[in-house]
Every structure is written in structure tokens, then in C-alpha cells.
Coordinates of C-alpha atoms in Angstrom, one line a residue:
Chain H
X99 CA 8.4 -13.5 3.8
X100 CA 4.8 -14.4 3.6
X101 CA 3.7 -14.8 -0.1
X102 CA 0.2 -13.6 -1.1
X103 CA -1.3 -15.2 -4.1
X104 CA -4.2 -13.2 -5.5
X105 CA -6.7 -14.5 -8.1
X106 CA -7.8 -13.7 -10.7
X107 CA -5.3 -11.2 -12.1
X108 CA -8.0 -9.7 -14.1
X109 CA -11.8 -10.0 -14.1
X110 CA -14.2 -8.7 -16.7
X111 CA -17.6 -8.0 -15.1
X112 CA -20.8 -6.1 -15.6
X113 CA -22.6 -3.4 -13.7
X114 CA -24.7 -4.9 -11.0
X115 CA -22.8 -8.2 -11.0
X116 CA -21.5 -9.8 -7.8
X117 CA -17.8 -10.5 -7.9
X118 CA -15.3 -12.2 -5.5
X119 CA -11.5 -11.8 -5.5
X120 CA -9.4 -14.3 -3.6
X121 CA -6.2 -14.1 -1.7
X122 CA -4.2 -17.0 -0.4
X123 CA -1.3 -16.6 2.1
X124 CA 1.7 -19.0 2.1
X125 CA 1.1 -19.5 5.8
X126 CA -1.6 -18.7 8.3
X127 CA -2.0 -15.0 8.9
X128 CA -4.6 -15.0 11.7
X129 CA -7.0 -12.7 9.9
X130 CA -4.4 -9.9 9.6
X131 CA -5.5 -9.2 6.1
X132 CA -6.4 -5.9 4.5
X133 CA -7.9 -4.9 1.1
X134 CA -7.1 -1.8 -0.9
X135 CA -8.5 -0.2 -4.0
X136 CA -6.4 1.6 -6.6
X137 CA -8.2 3.9 -9.0
X138 CA -6.9 4.5 -12.6
X139 CA -5.6 7.9 -11.5
X140 CA -3.3 6.1 -9.0
X141 CA -5.2 7.0 -5.9
X142 CA -5.1 4.2 -3.3
X143 CA -7.6 3.8 -0.5
X144 CA -8.2 1.1 2.2
X145 CA -11.4 -0.8 1.9
X146 CA -11.3 -3.5 4.6
X147 CA -9.1 -4.2 7.5
X148 CA -8.6 -7.3 9.7
X149 CA -10.3 -9.5 7.1
X150 CA -13.9 -8.2 7.4
X151 CA -14.0 -4.7 8.9
X152 CA -15.2 -2.0 6.6
X153 CA -13.0 1.1 6.6
X154 CA -14.9 4.3 7.4
X155 CA -16.8 5.7 4.3
X156 CA -16.6 2.5 2.3
X157 CA -19.9 1.4 0.8
X158 CA -21.6 -1.7 2.3
X159 CA -21.6 -3.5 -1.0
X160 CA -17.9 -4.3 -0.1
X161 CA -17.3 -7.2 2.3
X162 CA -14.5 -9.4 3.3
X163 CA -14.2 -12.9 4.8
X164 CA -11.7 -15.7 5.4
X165 CA -9.5 -17.3 7.9
X166 CA -6.2 -19.2 8.1
X167 CA -4.6 -18.8 4.7
X168 CA -7.6 -18.1 2.5
X169 CA -9.4 -14.7 2.2
X170 CA -11.8 -13.0 -0.1
X171 CA -13.2 -9.7 -1.1
X172 CA -16.7 -9.6 -2.4
X173 CA -18.5 -6.7 -4.1
X174 CA -22.2 -7.5 -4.0
X175 CA -23.4 -5.3 -6.9
X176 CA -20.8 -3.5 -9.1
X177 CA -21.1 0.2 -9.5
X178 CA -19.2 2.2 -12.2
X179 CA -16.7 3.5 -9.7
X180 CA -15.7 0.0 -8.6
X181 CA -13.8 -0.8 -11.8
X182 CA -10.3 -0.5 -10.5
X183 CA -7.3 -2.5 -9.2
X184 CA -7.6 -4.4 -5.9
X185 CA -4.9 -5.6 -3.6
X186 CA -4.8 -7.8 -0.5
X187 CA -2.0 -7.2 2.1
X188 CA -1.0 -9.2 5.1
X189 CA 0.3 -7.7 8.3
X190 CA 0.7 -10.8 10.4
X191 CA 4.5 -10.5 10.1
X192 CA 7.1 -8.2 8.8
X193 CA 7.8 -7.4 6.0
X194 CA 4.3 -6.5 5.0
X195 CA 3.4 -8.1 1.7
X196 CA 0.8 -7.5 -0.9
X197 CA -1.0 -9.7 -3.4
X198 CA -0.3 -9.3 -7.1
X199 CA -3.5 -7.4 -7.7
X200 CA -6.7 -7.9 -9.5
X201 CA -7.9 -5.6 -12.3
X202 CA -11.6 -5.4 -12.3
X203 CA -12.7 -4.4 -15.9
X204 CA -15.9 -3.6 -17.5
X205 CA -17.2 -6.5 -19.6
Chain P
X357 CA -8.2 15.9 7.3
X358 CA -4.8 14.3 6.8
X359 CA -3.1 14.7 3.5
X360 CA 0.2 13.3 2.3
X361 CA 2.1 14.5 -0.8
X362 CA 5.2 12.9 -2.3
X363 CA 7.7 15.0 -4.2
X364 CA 11.1 14.5 -5.7
X365 CA 12.9 14.0 -9.0
X366 CA 11.1 11.9 -11.6
X367 CA 14.3 10.7 -13.3
X368 CA 17.3 9.2 -11.6
X369 CA 20.4 7.8 -13.2
X370 CA 21.5 4.2 -12.5
X371 CA 23.9 3.9 -9.5
X372 CA 22.8 7.2 -8.0
X373 CA 20.5 7.8 -5.1
X374 CA 16.7 8.2 -5.2
X375 CA 15.4 10.8 -2.8
X376 CA 11.7 11.5 -2.1
X377 CA 9.9 13.7 0.4
X378 CA 6.5 13.1 1.9
X379 CA 4.9 16.2 3.2
X380 CA 2.1 15.6 5.8
X381 CA -0.7 18.1 6.6
X382 CA -3.5 17.6 9.0
X383 CA -1.6 15.4 11.4
X384 CA 1.7 15.8 13.3
X385 CA 4.0 12.8 12.5
X386 CA 5.3 12.8 16.0
X387 CA 1.8 12.4 17.5
X388 CA 1.5 8.7 16.7
X389 CA 1.5 6.0 14.1
X390 CA 4.2 4.8 11.6
X391 CA 4.9 6.5 8.4
X392 CA 5.5 4.2 5.5
X393 CA 6.9 4.1 2.0
X394 CA 5.4 1.7 -0.6
X395 CA 6.2 1.3 -4.2
X396 CA 4.2 -0.1 -7.2
X397 CA 6.2 -1.4 -10.1
X398 CA 5.2 -1.4 -13.7
X399 CA 3.2 -4.6 -14.0
X400 CA 1.4 -3.9 -10.8
X401 CA 3.5 -5.6 -8.1
X402 CA 3.5 -3.6 -4.8
X403 CA 6.2 -3.6 -2.3
X404 CA 6.3 -2.2 1.2
X405 CA 9.7 -0.6 1.7
X406 CA 9.7 0.4 5.3
X407 CA 8.6 3.0 7.9
X408 CA 9.6 5.5 10.4
X409 CA 7.7 5.6 13.6
X410 CA 6.4 8.6 15.5
X411 CA 9.3 8.2 17.9
X412 CA 11.8 8.0 15.1
X413 CA 12.6 4.3 15.0
X414 CA 12.7 2.6 11.7
X415 CA 11.8 -0.8 10.2
X416 CA 12.9 -1.7 6.7
X417 CA 12.1 -4.5 4.3
X418 CA 15.1 -6.8 4.5
X419 CA 15.1 -7.0 0.7
X420 CA 16.2 -3.3 0.7
X421 CA 18.0 -3.1 4.0
X422 CA 21.4 -2.3 2.7
X423 CA 20.2 0.5 0.4
X424 CA 17.3 2.2 2.2
X425 CA 17.1 5.0 4.7
X426 CA 14.0 6.7 6.0
X427 CA 14.4 9.9 8.0
X428 CA 12.3 12.8 9.0
X429 CA 12.2 16.5 9.7
X430 CA 9.8 17.1 12.5
X431 CA 9.9 20.9 12.2
X432 CA 8.6 20.6 8.6
X433 CA 6.3 17.6 9.4
X434 CA 8.0 15.7 6.6
X435 CA 9.6 12.3 6.2
X436 CA 12.0 11.1 3.5
X437 CA 13.0 8.1 1.5
X438 CA 16.6 7.6 0.3
X439 CA 17.3 4.6 -1.9
X440 CA 21.0 4.1 -2.8
X441 CA 22.6 2.5 -5.8
X442 CA 19.4 2.4 -7.9
X443 CA 19.0 0.3 -11.0
X444 CA 16.3 0.2 -13.7
X445 CA 14.6 -2.3 -11.4
X446 CA 13.8 0.6 -9.0
X447 CA 11.6 2.3 -11.6
X448 CA 8.2 2.5 -9.9
X449 CA 5.6 4.8 -8.5
X450 CA 6.4 5.6 -4.9
X451 CA 3.8 6.2 -2.3
X452 CA 3.9 7.4 1.3
X453 CA 1.2 6.4 3.7
X454 CA 0.2 6.6 7.3
X455 CA 0.2 3.2 9.1
X456 CA -1.5 2.8 12.4
X457 CA -0.6 -0.5 14.0
X458 CA -4.2 -0.7 15.2
X459 CA -6.2 -1.5 13.3
X460 CA -3.2 -2.3 11.1
X461 CA -4.3 -0.8 7.8
X462 CA -2.5 2.0 5.9
X463 CA -5.3 4.5 6.2
X464 CA -4.1 7.6 4.3
X465 CA -2.0 7.6 1.1
X466 CA -0.3 10.2 -1.0
X467 CA -1.1 10.3 -4.7
X468 CA 2.2 8.7 -5.7
X469 CA 5.4 9.9 -7.3
X470 CA 6.6 8.3 -10.5
X471 CA 10.3 7.7 -10.6
X472 CA 12.2 6.4 -13.6
X473 CA 15.7 5.1 -13.4
X474 CA 17.4 5.6 -16.7
X475 CA 20.7 7.0 -18.1

């Protein structure tokens, strides 16, 4: 299985701040990398697919980048609704695997 | 608009089977895509469990292969998860989701069903 190492596990941040979450795969995944957001009520929604493509309806302050084994999610200016859990997920090979999650908290 | 809704018992005894239903509205599960089950454990780890395709074929996470079964009832537009011989380690929130292989992101999720395994 491809292991996904996501850092940091938690991140205190302030409104308006720019933040970056990282995800490293145990082997190259050819950009087959998605990002999801989980809200405190448990709702999960996709943010970014294939490394850098914004899912429909997702604000442009979210962006993704990376290649090979290293990927990142950036939020350019935090809004109140962005404080949530974030997960990366690879789909280069089965089984699909997720990162361990990053909890974005209000500082 | 597609909606998915998980349902099933919130408490299961060890060694018994866990059974959950995902009811889909706004899209016919035989029209396309794969239909997945994913779980999130206490402590935030997430695990993809498997899927059933629009044609009825299945693909399971090898870590669960001997215990898992995903089936469907096309007349009710539902698909199901059965996990056998559960232990306390199977305590989690279980999600169903739609999984288009292109673009490869799970694009619609249920709200999750919390299942506790305890005697």
C-alpha cells in the first residue's frame, strides 16, 4: 500500500493567514492526489483533484500543487469556515489511501 | 442534486456482523461510477474499504478482504456494507461516497453513520 504522510497534524492559524499543508507519498503517485475537507459536523467534501484542479464550487483561495511524492494544499487567506480537518488521498494505485489529517484550528 | 444517506445500527456486539445501507437519491447507481465505503476511526485515521461499480463488480481493500462484502439493490437505488467478525477496532464513522474514476475524486458523500462495537 502507498503510505501518505501528512503534516502538520494540527495547525493553529489566524483569520486572513496563508497556510500550507503537506502530504508525502511513500512512492511516486503521478499527481493522482486529492484533498478533502471535513467540517466539525462530519460533512466531507472534495476540494482539489489531480493535485491542482479545484472542485466545482470551491473558493479560489484554495490551491494545490506538487509532483512525484510531495504535494501541498494552500489556503491563501483563511476564512472562518476554513477551520476544519483536511485530508490528502492518493488514487495512483489500489487500495486508495489517505493521509492522517490536519486539523486547522483558530489561534 | 445527488444525495447519499447512510443508515444502520449504531451499536454492534463483538464477533457479530456490521451492516449498513447507503441510500442514493438524485442519481441512479447503475448509470455509472463506483460506489464506495470509507470509514474514519476515532483519532482521525481514514480508511477506504471498497466499492461496488455501476455494473456490480467489486473491489475491496485487501486489509478487509476476508470480512467485507459490498452489495446492492438496484430496485431501491441502495448499496450495502457488511463487515463480519467485528471487533472494537471496527468502531468508526462509516461513510458512503460516489467515486468517478475520472477525475478520480470522491465527489459526493453521505453525512456518516457512527458505529460502536461493544458488548
